[in-house]
C-alpha atoms as one frame of an Amber mdcrd trajectory, in Angstrom:
protein
  -0.250  -0.011  -0.012   0.997   3.816  -0.713   2.661   5.425   2.420   0.415
   8.104   3.804   1.856  11.594   2.459   1.143  15.355   3.525  -2.179  15.759
   1.305  -1.427  18.150  -1.543  -4.418  21.103  -1.774  -6.782  22.061  -4.676
  -9.126  25.346  -5.019 -12.916  24.502  -5.002 -14.110  26.727  -7.794 -13.016
  29.850  -9.157 -12.683  31.600  -5.756 -13.610  28.843  -3.255 -11.946  27.681
  -0.266  -8.312  25.631  -0.703  -8.854  22.445   0.444  -7.064  19.282   0.872
  -7.063  16.858  -2.815  -8.775  14.305  -0.652 -11.779  15.586   1.753 -13.374
  13.182   4.520 -16.948  12.488   4.761 -18.641  12.443   7.791 -21.827  10.095
   7.074 -20.146   7.328   8.756 -20.358   8.359  12.433 -24.258   8.331  12.044
 -26.160   5.004  12.060 -26.656   4.715   8.042 -23.503   2.274   7.550 -24.093
   0.147  10.939 -23.191   2.693  13.315 -19.561   3.446  14.571 -19.788   1.333
  18.158 -15.920   0.766  18.969 -14.293   3.633  16.508 -13.163   6.942  18.014
 -14.499   9.830  15.619 -11.748  12.226  17.537  -9.074  10.109  16.465 -10.390
   9.494  12.704 -10.843  13.291  12.430  -7.559  14.211  14.151  -5.634  12.088
  12.164  -7.435  13.271   9.003  -6.452  16.923   9.755  -2.778  15.768  10.623
  -2.615  14.321   7.027  -3.790  17.629   5.605  -7.235  16.453   4.913  -8.637
  19.465   6.040 -12.509  19.233   3.554 -14.416  17.480   6.379 -18.329  17.254
   5.067 -21.140  16.539   7.016 -25.038  17.338   7.073 -27.966  17.467   9.982
 -29.691  14.873   7.880 -26.817  12.172   8.787 -28.403  10.621  12.205 -29.969
  12.817  12.047 -27.808  15.278  14.212 -25.148  12.565  15.278 -22.735  13.240
  12.282 -22.792  17.045  13.274 -22.617  16.650  16.939 -19.529  14.099  16.284
 -17.796  16.289  14.266 -18.315  19.358  16.596 -16.325  17.975  19.429 -13.454
  16.248  17.208 -12.681  19.863  15.896 -13.245  21.949  18.817  -9.581  22.535
  19.520  -8.672  22.598  15.848 -11.412  24.777  13.992  -9.442  27.178  12.315
  -7.544  23.572  10.437 -11.191  22.810   8.981 -12.968  23.623   5.820 -15.846
  22.740   7.433 -19.159  21.900   5.265 -22.587  20.651   6.210 -26.101  20.544
   4.159 -29.493  21.130   5.234 -33.147  20.473   2.909 -33.748  17.308   4.160
 -36.330  16.991   7.096 -37.152  13.531   8.892 -40.647  12.780   9.916 -42.294
   9.616  11.243 -44.893   8.349   9.201 -46.186   4.872  10.459 -43.402   2.644
  11.444 -41.400   4.415   8.777 -38.979   7.600   8.487 -39.941   9.882   5.750
 -37.562  12.066   4.174 -38.824  15.477   3.042 -37.005  17.915   0.691 -37.397
  21.456   2.199 -35.792  24.555   0.844 -37.514  27.363   1.966 -35.924  30.290
   2.834 -37.489  30.082   6.497 -36.255  26.359   7.175 -32.618  27.513   5.633
 -32.486  30.431   8.441 -33.905  27.794  11.206 -31.503  24.882   9.985 -28.389
  26.820   9.429 -28.770  27.834  13.719 -29.159  24.245  14.495 -26.188  23.142
  12.761 -23.776  25.853  14.085 -24.752  24.908  17.804 -24.385  20.933  17.262
 -21.197  21.679  15.193 -20.105  24.232  18.510 -18.728  27.124  16.181 -19.963
  30.704  14.400 -19.693  29.847  10.934 -19.813  26.893   8.298 -16.939  27.132
   5.733 -19.287  25.558   3.033 -23.097  25.348   3.420 -25.339  22.814   0.828
 -28.653  23.022  -0.117 -29.112  18.850   0.420 -31.301  18.417  -2.669 -33.070
  21.010  -4.743 -36.581  21.481  -3.618 -38.882  21.094  -6.445 -41.560  23.093
  -5.199 -39.374  26.014  -4.052 -37.629  28.263  -6.793 -33.929  27.356  -6.646
 -33.578  31.439  -6.562 -35.789  32.007  -3.444 -33.306  28.940  -1.745 -29.830
  30.595  -2.806 -31.156  33.851  -1.961 -31.678  32.890   1.853 -28.489  31.072
   1.640 -26.855  34.565   0.479 -28.218  35.896   3.292 -26.419  33.661   5.634
 -22.942  34.554   3.765 -23.917  38.118   4.600 -24.592  37.443   7.952 -21.016
  35.537   8.437 -22.545  32.413   9.114 -21.593  30.963   5.900 -18.782  31.256
   3.766 -19.224  29.769   0.651 -22.348  27.832  -1.091 -22.922  24.828  -2.653
 -25.545  22.624  -3.791 -25.690  18.756  -3.931 -27.859  16.739  -6.619 -28.121
  19.679  -9.187 -29.272  19.168 -12.777 -26.930  21.218 -15.342 -30.331  23.795
 -15.249 -30.448  24.558 -11.601 -26.989  24.874 -11.243 -27.325  28.197 -13.772
 -29.775  29.630 -11.911 -28.422  29.188  -8.798 -25.279  30.865  -9.905 -26.900
  33.883 -11.322 -27.905  34.625  -7.960 -24.817  34.115  -6.026 -21.387  32.115
  -6.642 -21.835  28.741  -5.712 -18.429  27.342  -5.054 -19.116  23.589  -5.603
 -21.492  20.863  -6.262 -21.521  17.779  -4.618 -22.606  14.525  -6.258 -21.597
  11.001  -6.972 -18.816  10.508  -9.384 -16.640   7.287  -9.517 -15.684   4.892
 -12.155 -19.151   3.287 -11.772 -20.927   6.151 -11.777 -20.322   8.655 -14.518
 -23.507  10.178 -15.376 -22.644  13.803 -14.405 -19.925  13.874 -17.223 -22.735
  14.477 -20.162 -24.015  17.625 -19.131 -23.750  18.307 -15.429 -19.492  18.253
 -15.268 -19.026  20.752 -18.278 -21.380  23.069 -16.742 -19.404  23.198 -13.644
 -16.382  23.876 -15.565 -18.156  26.513 -17.487 -19.377  28.597 -14.207 -16.102
  27.776 -12.362 -17.801  24.985 -10.143 -15.817  23.048  -8.044 -16.948  19.183
  -7.922 -16.968  17.299  -4.915 -18.054  13.089  -5.537 -19.440  11.532  -2.821
 -18.879   7.778  -2.680 -16.249   7.920  -5.141 -14.928   4.166  -3.924 -18.240
   3.191  -5.316 -19.706   3.099  -1.576 -17.070   0.331  -1.028 -17.516  -1.753
  -3.935 -14.440  -1.084  -5.981 -12.191  -1.878  -2.654 -13.169  -5.144  -3.376
 -14.324  -5.811  -0.328 -17.832  -6.556  -0.667 -18.568  -9.706  -3.077 -22.299
  -9.945  -1.965 -24.897  -8.295   0.015 -23.983 -10.562   2.888 -20.774  -8.570
   3.668 -22.749  -5.955   4.864 -23.634  -4.968   8.499 -27.316  -5.671  10.139
 -28.574  -1.951   9.521 -25.843  -0.914   6.498 -28.419   1.120   4.266 -26.627
  -0.492   1.115 -28.098  -3.521   1.563 -31.889  -1.611   0.124 -30.084  -0.527
  -2.933 -30.286  -2.403  -6.432 -26.540  -1.785  -6.741 -25.943  -4.380  -3.983
 -28.322  -6.869  -4.785 -26.095 -10.073  -5.475 -27.300 -10.028  -9.282 -25.402
  -6.351  -9.775 -22.708  -6.713  -7.686 -22.030 -10.479 -10.051 -22.830  -8.472
 -13.119 -20.244  -5.692 -12.067 -17.634  -7.773 -11.247 -15.390  -6.731 -14.114
 -14.871  -3.267 -12.636 -13.208  -4.580  -9.676 -11.241  -7.002 -11.269  -9.778
  -4.300 -13.861  -9.341  -2.013 -10.500  -7.390  -4.965  -8.781  -5.231  -5.401
 -11.452  -4.148  -2.150 -12.162  -3.260  -2.048  -8.210  -1.360  -4.961  -8.136
   0.942  -3.526 -10.784   1.484  -0.850  -9.084   1.708  -2.178  -5.386  -1.134
  -0.473  -3.846  -4.938  -1.268  -3.202  -7.677  -1.454  -5.353  -9.627   1.356
  -3.603  -6.243   4.094  -4.055  -6.767   3.314  -7.667 -10.454   4.278  -7.719
  -9.578   7.611  -5.998  -6.492   7.684  -8.568  -8.898   7.755 -11.274 -11.171
  10.169  -9.778  -8.679  12.772  -8.485  -7.185  12.456 -12.194 -10.327  13.794
 -13.699  -9.437  17.286 -12.957  -7.671  20.013 -10.681 -11.403  20.632  -9.590
 -12.649  17.765  -8.188 -11.839  16.972  -4.428 -13.328  13.855  -3.264 -14.487
  13.046  -0.269 -14.450   9.259   0.582 -16.081   8.475   4.021 -14.507   6.318
   6.800 -14.746   5.222  10.350 -11.682   4.066  10.262  -7.750   5.264  10.540
  -6.366   2.808   8.582  -8.866   3.547   5.573  -8.429   7.358   6.142  -4.739
   6.902   5.763  -5.363   4.455   2.646  -7.675   7.237   0.849  -5.336  10.176
   1.970  -2.073   8.188  -0.039  -4.481   7.732  -2.988  -2.720  11.188  -4.157
   0.681   9.650  -4.177  -0.609   6.848  -7.078   0.079   7.886 -10.613  -2.071
   5.609 -13.432  -0.844   5.205 -16.619  -2.622   6.578 -19.742  -3.195   2.729
 -20.446  -4.310   2.464 -17.213  -7.034   5.076 -17.615  -7.961   3.771 -20.783
  -8.540   0.500 -19.069 -10.754   1.549 -16.517 -12.837   4.011 -18.686 -13.687
   0.812 -21.381 -14.535  -1.173 -18.366 -16.829   1.421 -16.758 -19.197   2.565
 -19.463 -20.029  -1.016 -19.860 -21.779  -0.980 -16.318 -25.899  -1.422 -16.823
 -27.287   2.041 -16.448 -30.119   0.165 -15.347 -28.814  -0.894 -11.821 -28.973
   3.175 -11.259 -32.413   2.768 -10.586 -33.450   3.048  -7.023 -29.816   4.200
  -6.376 -30.281   8.236  -7.004 -33.064   9.613  -7.603 -32.817  13.477  -7.882
 -36.549  14.548  -6.876 -36.556  11.762  -4.100 -33.886  11.877  -1.989 -32.023
   8.823  -0.239 -30.129   9.593   2.820 -26.529   9.396   1.882 -24.462  11.754
  -0.051
């Protein structure tokens, strides 16, 4: 495995914050991936900062609230080393025996949500504030207008969107500069390349890919749904059915073969591919373990050859798009991302 090193920096967007080239997704510090009992979040997040992994990404819905509380405690003594990102716009409610996620991009909820996040995070400002999902019932101009008020009030430094279309990006950016778009992007999820990624580059918006390791699949550690912990939300997704995992095995085999050639791990190859898509790309792999954190941070040192990239590109386009059904629904948000 490539040895951990100090993470180089990248700038998010044309005028956004300077962050480590690899960030840390903090959804793991919630029950979504089966909980984090036996894990010390302070140790993981402290090690991230030691390595120059400065972009910490959370959201009020992760838990809900658990991840923000954990992150807030972990960074209390090192706040000035962190580029802190969180999100609002998804509200949970109990309906019978299930929890329903409602999208709420109203200006009133925007103003309410930031104060809750600041209290849980133990800070007076968030460096990057995302709308978690666009609300189809509220014009994006109204939502971003309210978010811009938070910038003026000093509660937020930069604005971002998550899972937004190219048209939504344009309309939002016309109201206030958008520093970053967070969306899924990896070797096995490349649908943003047709329209969304070019729009980001036209407007000077940085890209923050979540699930750059295919939610763990590209590491080669998930051969069947039985490998996932009870309570892990991936058990409910189409791409983690045994049939889909078997059908996509070819991409894992190619990644593993390239990793063996470079003397690194498959996860590092997957991250190196994402990092190589442009200097405006800052992936945020999530983990709750120091060993995986160090592995992810060290991916910046993996140099893929043109042949490596050609092989990865070739196998990735063969992944059946139909398996995205239920994976991301841009109008009905899942918890992740």
